[in-house]
CSV table of C-alpha atoms in Angstrom, one decimal:
chain,number,residue,atom,x,y,z
U,1,ASP,CA,135.1,106.2,-253.8
U,2,VAL,CA,134.2,108.3,-256.7
U,3,LYS,CA,137.2,109.0,-259.1
U,4,VAL,CA,138.4,111.1,-262.1
U,5,THR,CA,141.5,110.1,-263.6
U,6,GLN,CA,144.1,111.6,-265.8
U,7,SER,CA,146.3,109.5,-268.0
U,8,SER,CA,149.5,111.5,-267.3
U,9,ARG,CA,151.0,113.5,-264.5
U,10,TYR,CA,153.8,115.0,-266.4
U,11,LEU,CA,154.3,115.4,-270.0
U,12,VAL,CA,156.8,116.9,-272.0
U,13,LYS,CA,155.9,117.8,-275.6
U,14,ARG,CA,157.8,119.8,-278.5
U,15,THR,CA,156.1,123.1,-280.0
U,16,GLY,CA,153.7,122.2,-282.9
U,17,GLU,CA,153.0,118.4,-281.6
U,18,LYS,CA,149.5,117.3,-281.5
U,19,VAL,CA,148.7,116.4,-277.8
U,20,PHE,CA,146.1,114.5,-276.3
U,21,LEU,CA,145.2,114.8,-272.5
U,22,GLU,CA,142.8,112.0,-271.3
U,23,CYS,CA,140.4,112.0,-268.3
U,24,VAL,CA,138.0,109.2,-267.1
U,25,GLN,CA,135.6,109.2,-264.6
U,26,ASP,CA,133.7,106.5,-262.8
U,27,MET,CA,130.5,108.4,-261.5
U,28,ASP,CA,128.4,108.3,-264.5
U,29,HIS,CA,127.9,111.8,-264.8
U,30,GLU,CA,127.1,113.6,-268.0
U,31,ASN,CA,129.2,116.7,-267.1
U,32,MET,CA,132.8,117.0,-267.5
U,33,PHE,CA,135.2,120.1,-267.6
U,34,TRP,CA,138.4,120.9,-268.6
U,35,TYR,CA,140.7,123.6,-266.8
U,36,ARG,CA,144.1,125.0,-266.9
U,37,GLN,CA,145.8,126.5,-263.8
U,38,ASP,CA,148.7,129.2,-264.0
U,39,PRO,CA,150.0,131.0,-261.4
U,40,GLY,CA,148.4,134.6,-260.6
U,41,LEU,CA,145.5,133.5,-263.0
U,42,GLY,CA,143.9,130.8,-261.1
U,43,LEU,CA,141.4,128.1,-262.8
U,44,ARG,CA,140.4,128.9,-266.2
U,45,LEU,CA,137.8,126.9,-268.0
U,46,ILE,CA,138.8,125.5,-271.5
U,47,TYR,CA,135.8,123.5,-272.5
U,48,PHE,CA,133.4,121.4,-270.9
U,49,SER,CA,130.7,118.7,-272.1
U,50,TYR,CA,127.3,118.3,-270.9
U,51,ASP,CA,126.7,114.8,-272.7
U,52,VAL,CA,128.2,112.3,-275.1
U,53,LYS,CA,129.5,114.4,-278.2
U,54,MET,CA,128.0,117.6,-276.8
U,55,LYS,CA,130.6,120.2,-275.9
U,56,GLU,CA,130.5,123.9,-275.4
U,57,LYS,CA,133.7,126.5,-275.1
U,58,GLY,CA,134.8,127.9,-271.8
U,59,ASP,CA,136.6,131.2,-271.4
U,60,ILE,CA,139.9,130.1,-273.2
U,61,PRO,CA,139.1,127.6,-275.8
U,62,GLU,CA,141.6,129.0,-278.6
U,63,GLY,CA,144.3,126.4,-279.4
U,64,TYR,CA,142.1,123.4,-277.8
U,65,SER,CA,139.3,121.1,-278.8
U,66,VAL,CA,137.9,118.2,-277.3
U,67,SER,CA,136.5,115.0,-278.0
U,68,ARG,CA,133.6,113.1,-275.8
U,69,GLU,CA,132.9,109.8,-277.5
U,70,LYS,CA,131.8,108.0,-274.2
U,71,LYS,CA,130.2,109.1,-271.5
U,72,GLU,CA,133.4,108.1,-269.0
U,73,ARG,CA,136.0,109.7,-271.1
U,74,PHE,CA,136.7,113.4,-272.0
U,75,SER,CA,140.0,114.3,-273.9
U,76,LEU,CA,141.3,117.6,-274.3
U,77,ILE,CA,143.5,118.0,-277.5
U,78,LEU,CA,146.0,120.7,-278.4
U,79,GLU,CA,146.2,120.9,-282.1
U,80,SER,CA,149.6,122.4,-282.4
U,81,ALA,CA,151.0,122.8,-278.9
U,82,SER,CA,152.8,126.2,-278.3
U,83,THR,CA,155.0,127.3,-275.4
U,84,ASN,CA,152.1,129.4,-274.0
U,85,GLN,CA,150.2,126.3,-273.3
U,86,THR,CA,152.9,125.0,-270.7
U,87,SER,CA,150.6,124.8,-267.8
U,88,MET,CA,148.7,122.5,-265.2
U,89,TYR,CA,145.6,120.9,-266.7
U,90,LEU,CA,142.9,119.8,-264.4
U,91,CYS,CA,139.8,117.7,-265.5
U,92,ALA,CA,136.6,117.7,-263.0
U,93,SER,CA,133.5,116.0,-263.2
U,94,ILE,CA,130.4,116.1,-260.7
U,95,ILE,CA,129.6,114.3,-257.6
U,96,SER,CA,126.6,114.3,-255.5
U,97,LEU,CA,126.6,116.1,-252.3
U,98,GLY,CA,123.0,115.3,-250.9
U,99,ARG,CA,121.2,118.2,-251.6
U,100,GLY,CA,123.3,119.7,-254.1
U,101,TYR,CA,126.8,118.8,-256.1
U,102,GLY,CA,130.3,119.5,-256.2
U,103,TYR,CA,133.2,119.2,-258.7
U,104,THR,CA,135.8,116.6,-258.1
U,105,PHE,CA,139.2,116.9,-259.9
U,106,GLY,CA,141.7,114.7,-261.3
U,107,SER,CA,145.3,114.6,-260.1
U,108,GLY,CA,146.4,116.9,-262.9
U,109,THR,CA,148.6,116.9,-265.8
U,110,ARG,CA,151.5,119.1,-265.7
U,111,LEU,CA,152.6,119.8,-269.7
U,112,THR,CA,155.6,121.3,-270.6
U,113,VAL,CA,155.8,122.6,-274.0
U,114,VAL,CA,159.6,122.9,-275.2
R,1,GLN,CA,131.5,138.4,-267.4
R,2,LYS,CA,130.9,136.8,-264.1
R,3,GLU,CA,133.7,137.4,-261.7
R,4,VAL,CA,134.9,136.0,-258.2
R,5,GLU,CA,137.3,137.9,-256.3
R,6,GLN,CA,139.5,136.9,-253.5
R,7,ASN,CA,142.4,138.3,-251.9
R,8,SER,CA,145.4,136.8,-252.9
R,9,GLY,CA,147.2,136.7,-249.5
R,10,PRO,CA,149.2,135.3,-248.3
R,11,LEU,CA,147.4,135.3,-245.2
R,12,SER,CA,149.5,134.3,-242.2
R,13,VAL,CA,148.0,133.3,-239.1
R,14,PRO,CA,149.7,131.7,-235.7
R,15,GLU,CA,148.5,128.0,-234.8
R,16,GLY,CA,145.3,127.9,-233.0
R,17,ALA,CA,143.9,131.0,-234.4
R,18,ILE,CA,140.8,131.5,-236.6
R,19,ALA,CA,141.8,132.0,-240.0
R,20,SER,CA,139.0,134.1,-242.1
R,21,LEU,CA,139.1,133.9,-246.1
R,22,ASN,CA,136.7,136.2,-247.8
R,23,CYS,CA,135.3,136.0,-251.5
R,24,THR,CA,132.8,138.3,-253.4
R,25,TYR,CA,131.1,137.6,-256.3
R,26,SER,CA,129.4,139.5,-259.1
R,27,ASP,CA,126.4,137.5,-260.5
R,28,ARG,CA,123.3,138.4,-258.4
R,29,GLY,CA,121.8,135.1,-259.8
R,30,SER,CA,124.5,132.6,-258.4
R,31,GLN,CA,122.9,130.2,-256.2
R,32,SER,CA,125.4,127.8,-255.1
R,33,PHE,CA,128.9,128.6,-253.6
R,34,PHE,CA,132.0,126.3,-252.9
R,35,TRP,CA,135.3,126.3,-250.8
R,36,TYR,CA,138.1,124.3,-252.2
R,37,ARG,CA,141.6,123.5,-250.8
R,38,GLN,CA,144.6,123.0,-252.9
R,39,TYR,CA,147.7,122.1,-251.5
R,40,SER,CA,151.1,123.0,-253.4
R,41,GLY,CA,151.4,120.7,-256.4
R,42,LYS,CA,147.8,119.0,-255.8
R,43,SER,CA,144.6,119.3,-257.4
R,44,PRO,CA,141.6,121.4,-255.7
R,45,GLU,CA,139.7,119.2,-253.0
R,46,LEU,CA,136.0,120.3,-252.1
R,47,ILE,CA,135.9,121.0,-248.2
R,48,MET,CA,132.6,123.1,-248.2
R,49,SER,CA,129.4,123.8,-250.2
R,50,ILE,CA,126.7,126.7,-249.2
R,51,TYR,CA,123.5,127.5,-250.8
R,52,SER,CA,121.3,129.4,-248.2
R,53,ASN,CA,122.1,132.7,-246.5
R,54,GLY,CA,123.4,132.4,-243.1
R,55,ASP,CA,126.4,130.0,-241.7
R,56,LYS,CA,127.3,126.2,-242.1
R,57,GLU,CA,129.5,124.5,-239.8
R,58,ASP,CA,131.5,121.3,-240.5
R,59,GLY,CA,134.0,120.6,-237.9
R,60,ARG,CA,136.4,123.4,-237.7
R,61,PHE,CA,135.2,124.9,-240.9
R,62,THR,CA,132.3,127.2,-241.1
R,63,ALA,CA,131.0,128.8,-244.4
R,64,GLN,CA,129.0,132.0,-244.2
R,65,LEU,CA,127.0,133.4,-247.1
R,66,ASN,CA,125.2,136.9,-247.6
R,67,LYS,CA,123.5,137.0,-250.7
R,68,ALA,CA,122.7,140.7,-250.2
R,69,SER,CA,126.1,141.5,-250.2
R,70,GLN,CA,127.2,139.0,-252.6
R,71,TYR,CA,129.8,137.6,-250.1
R,72,VAL,CA,130.7,134.4,-248.9
R,73,SER,CA,133.4,133.7,-246.4
R,74,LEU,CA,135.4,130.8,-244.9
R,75,LEU,CA,136.2,130.3,-241.3
R,76,ILE,CA,138.8,127.9,-240.1
R,77,ARG,CA,138.8,127.6,-236.1
R,78,ASP,CA,142.0,126.2,-234.3
R,79,SER,CA,144.0,126.6,-237.3
R,80,GLN,CA,146.6,124.0,-238.1
R,81,PRO,CA,149.8,124.0,-240.1
R,82,SER,CA,148.2,121.1,-242.0
R,83,ASP,CA,145.8,123.9,-243.2
R,84,SER,CA,148.5,125.6,-244.9
R,85,ALA,CA,147.4,125.7,-248.5
R,86,THR,CA,145.5,127.8,-251.3
R,87,TYR,CA,141.6,128.2,-250.8
R,88,LEU,CA,139.7,128.9,-253.8
R,89,CYS,CA,136.2,130.2,-253.7
R,90,ALA,CA,133.8,128.9,-256.5
R,91,VAL,CA,130.6,130.1,-257.9
R,92,LYS,CA,127.9,128.2,-259.8
R,93,GLY,CA,126.2,130.0,-262.8
R,94,TYR,CA,124.6,128.7,-265.6
R,95,SER,CA,126.0,128.4,-269.2
R,96,GLY,CA,124.6,127.1,-272.3
R,97,GLY,CA,123.8,123.2,-271.9
R,98,SER,CA,125.3,122.9,-268.4
R,99,ASN,CA,123.8,123.6,-265.5
R,100,TYR,CA,127.2,122.8,-263.4
R,101,LYS,CA,129.5,125.5,-264.7
R,102,LEU,CA,131.8,127.0,-261.6
R,103,THR,CA,133.6,130.2,-261.8
R,104,PHE,CA,136.8,130.1,-259.7
R,105,GLY,CA,138.3,133.1,-257.7
R,106,LYS,CA,142.2,133.0,-257.9
R,107,GLY,CA,142.7,131.7,-254.7
R,108,THR,CA,144.1,133.1,-251.2
R,109,LEU,CA,147.3,131.5,-249.9
R,110,LEU,CA,147.0,130.6,-246.1
R,111,THR,CA,150.1,129.9,-244.0
R,112,VAL,CA,149.5,128.8,-240.4
R,113,ASN,CA,152.6,129.3,-238.4
R,114,PRO,CA,153.5,126.7,-235.7
């Protein structure tokens, strides 16, 4: 059973803290993605990675950075957390669907910045 | 900016009825289309993928694709209360180094009333 694991289900951090969100996948796929999900705004892509050490900005990269040192691990970093980064963060990787593929998501990290 | 549009709902149907969820997309070059189900507080779960014009059936679910109209839909037959969830439409584009980037609609909330 393919799996994407996010290290924390809930996090509470203070404004200005540096925050690390970790994601590990066991599907040996090159592509991994970080999204945030907010009511009324849907899923928005923050960053994605298409290989080790390769990354590309998504639609809302400001205030975030990422790290991909190993194929199975993709980390999202909030350099200086702010209250507007309070959100649900979802990591995704790729599963094969025979003819095509799809995303499988981790269980999500609900981050509250106070 | 590639866009995926869905009616936000809520869409309310009685148990046993057919629920019809609709999605339009702006990028004519899109090739792959997905439906995800998301229960409250949970991460999205892939339920259908479709790549060619026409219908694709899987159990009680039917996905319909019309590329000329840039329209994709999901039909749920014999709706059950357990189908109550937010349904996300997702469309594959191409961006930079990743051939797997998906753009998501904001989702339609479906409520099935017993």
